């Protein structure tokens, strides 16, 4: 399976945060690599710039847009947590959450 785009990642990221625990962004990125059964090569794949892994970039953008939509909060740098609006979105959008 190719590395999913950020919009495909939005709902799985929100579901991962659904337990209400504050998580490190790094842990979310690792969990999504596991969730989508990414191979070692896919996990290591870099953006064309060579400065960031593709999977980290896409999960990062998913988190950015979830935060901008008011579905997750960022209590401190590198930490994210679902909020009440995000929990409602999980219930209301069982298949996909995107822009």
mmCIF file of C-alpha atoms in Angstrom:
data_model
loop_
_atom_site.group_PDB
_atom_site.id
_atom_site.type_symbol
_atom_site.label_atom_id
_atom_site.label_comp_id
_atom_site.label_asym_id
_atom_site.label_seq_id
_atom_site.Cartn_x
_atom_site.Cartn_y
_atom_site.Cartn_z
ATOM 1 C CA UNK A 1 0.000 0.000 0.000
ATOM 2 C CA UNK A 2 1.382 3.426 -0.856
ATOM 3 C CA UNK A 3 1.729 6.048 1.855
ATOM 4 C CA UNK A 4 -1.750 7.575 2.308
ATOM 5 C CA UNK A 5 -2.329 11.237 1.567
ATOM 6 C CA UNK A 6 -3.026 13.573 4.482
ATOM 7 C CA UNK A 7 -6.802 13.633 3.949
ATOM 8 C CA UNK A 8 -6.970 9.830 4.070
ATOM 9 C CA UNK A 9 -5.045 10.008 7.342
ATOM 10 C CA UNK A 10 -7.349 12.529 9.023
ATOM 11 C CA UNK A 11 -9.984 10.111 10.320
ATOM 12 C CA UNK A 12 -7.538 7.385 11.439
ATOM 13 C CA UNK A 13 -5.502 10.019 13.286
ATOM 14 C CA UNK A 14 -8.628 11.310 15.001
ATOM 15 C CA UNK A 15 -9.704 7.762 15.856
ATOM 16 C CA UNK A 16 -6.261 7.052 17.349
ATOM 17 C CA UNK A 17 -6.697 10.103 19.568
ATOM 18 C CA UNK A 18 -10.247 9.024 20.440
ATOM 19 C CA UNK A 19 -9.297 7.654 23.852
ATOM 20 C CA UNK A 20 -8.738 11.221 25.068
ATOM 21 C CA UNK A 21 -5.093 10.743 26.019
ATOM 22 C CA UNK A 22 -2.624 13.499 25.199
ATOM 23 C CA UNK A 23 -0.186 12.023 22.704
ATOM 24 C CA UNK A 24 3.164 13.050 21.285
ATOM 25 C CA UNK A 25 2.987 13.849 17.572
ATOM 26 C CA UNK A 26 5.812 11.329 17.080
ATOM 27 C CA UNK A 27 3.640 8.589 18.606
ATOM 28 C CA UNK A 28 0.767 9.481 16.268
ATOM 29 C CA UNK A 29 3.108 9.248 13.269
ATOM 30 C CA UNK A 30 4.395 5.841 14.369
ATOM 31 C CA UNK A 31 0.865 4.586 15.044
ATOM 32 C CA UNK A 32 -0.282 5.576 11.546
ATOM 33 C CA UNK A 33 2.674 3.755 9.975
ATOM 34 C CA UNK A 34 1.553 0.656 11.897
ATOM 35 C CA UNK A 35 -2.133 1.233 11.094
ATOM 36 C CA UNK A 36 -1.440 1.297 7.349
ATOM 37 C CA UNK A 37 1.126 -1.537 7.504
ATOM 38 C CA UNK A 38 3.818 0.556 5.845
ATOM 39 C CA UNK A 39 6.919 -1.352 4.814
ATOM 40 C CA UNK A 40 10.363 -0.382 6.080
ATOM 41 C CA UNK A 41 11.065 1.280 2.722
ATOM 42 C CA UNK A 42 7.825 3.285 2.903
ATOM 43 C CA UNK A 43 8.569 4.309 6.493
ATOM 44 C CA UNK A 44 11.999 5.560 5.415
ATOM 45 C CA UNK A 45 10.874 7.290 2.182
ATOM 46 C CA UNK A 46 11.874 10.946 2.111
ATOM 47 C CA UNK A 47 10.236 13.941 0.467
ATOM 48 C CA UNK A 48 11.972 15.152 -2.709
ATOM 49 C CA UNK A 49 13.708 17.827 -0.608
ATOM 50 C CA UNK A 50 15.335 15.067 1.452
ATOM 51 C CA UNK A 51 14.588 16.936 4.682
ATOM 52 C CA UNK A 52 11.611 15.009 6.053
ATOM 53 C CA UNK A 53 10.089 11.555 5.816
ATOM 54 C CA UNK A 54 6.979 11.464 3.636
ATOM 55 C CA UNK A 55 4.849 9.726 6.282
ATOM 56 C CA UNK A 56 5.816 12.285 8.936
ATOM 57 C CA UNK A 57 4.921 15.118 6.584
ATOM 58 C CA UNK A 58 1.501 13.697 5.753
ATOM 59 C CA UNK A 59 0.552 12.914 9.349
ATOM 60 C CA UNK A 60 1.795 16.371 10.296
ATOM 61 C CA UNK A 61 -0.504 17.988 7.744
ATOM 62 C CA UNK A 62 -3.424 15.822 8.909
ATOM 63 C CA UNK A 63 -2.830 17.046 12.473
ATOM 64 C CA UNK A 64 -2.528 20.648 11.285
ATOM 65 C CA UNK A 65 -5.869 20.564 9.487
ATOM 66 C CA UNK A 66 -7.579 18.714 12.358
ATOM 67 C CA UNK A 67 -6.303 21.440 14.698
ATOM 68 C CA UNK A 68 -7.456 24.217 12.366
ATOM 69 C CA UNK A 69 -10.890 22.573 12.138
ATOM 70 C CA UNK A 70 -11.115 22.635 15.938
ATOM 71 C CA UNK A 71 -11.187 18.834 16.302
ATOM 72 C CA UNK A 72 -7.958 18.481 18.270
ATOM 73 C CA UNK A 73 -6.102 20.695 20.701
ATOM 74 C CA UNK A 74 -2.373 21.206 21.099
ATOM 75 C CA UNK A 75 -1.779 21.645 24.843
ATOM 76 C CA UNK A 76 1.974 22.048 24.292
ATOM 77 C CA UNK A 77 4.521 21.816 21.500
ATOM 78 C CA UNK A 78 4.530 18.358 19.952
ATOM 79 C CA UNK A 79 1.483 17.146 21.912
ATOM 80 C CA UNK A 80 -2.081 16.659 20.665
ATOM 81 C CA UNK A 81 -5.366 15.611 22.222
ATOM 82 C CA UNK A 82 -8.867 15.151 20.845
ATOM 83 C CA UNK A 83 -11.541 17.510 22.146
ATOM 84 C CA UNK A 84 -15.350 17.256 22.414
ATOM 85 C CA UNK A 85 -15.873 18.537 18.868
ATOM 86 C CA UNK A 86 -13.457 15.892 17.583
ATOM 87 C CA UNK A 87 -15.306 13.127 19.450
ATOM 88 C CA UNK A 88 -18.570 14.339 17.906
ATOM 89 C CA UNK A 89 -16.959 14.305 14.444
ATOM 90 C CA UNK A 90 -15.894 10.683 14.928
ATOM 91 C CA UNK A 91 -19.501 9.736 15.609
ATOM 92 C CA UNK A 92 -20.951 11.873 12.832
ATOM 93 C CA UNK A 93 -18.388 10.833 10.181
ATOM 94 C CA UNK A 94 -17.859 7.098 10.522
ATOM 95 C CA UNK A 95 -16.176 6.651 7.113
ATOM 96 C CA UNK A 96 -14.037 9.679 6.299
ATOM 97 C CA UNK A 97 -13.040 13.068 7.612
ATOM 98 C CA UNK A 98 -11.339 15.393 5.173
ATOM 99 C CA UNK A 99 -11.112 19.044 4.294
#
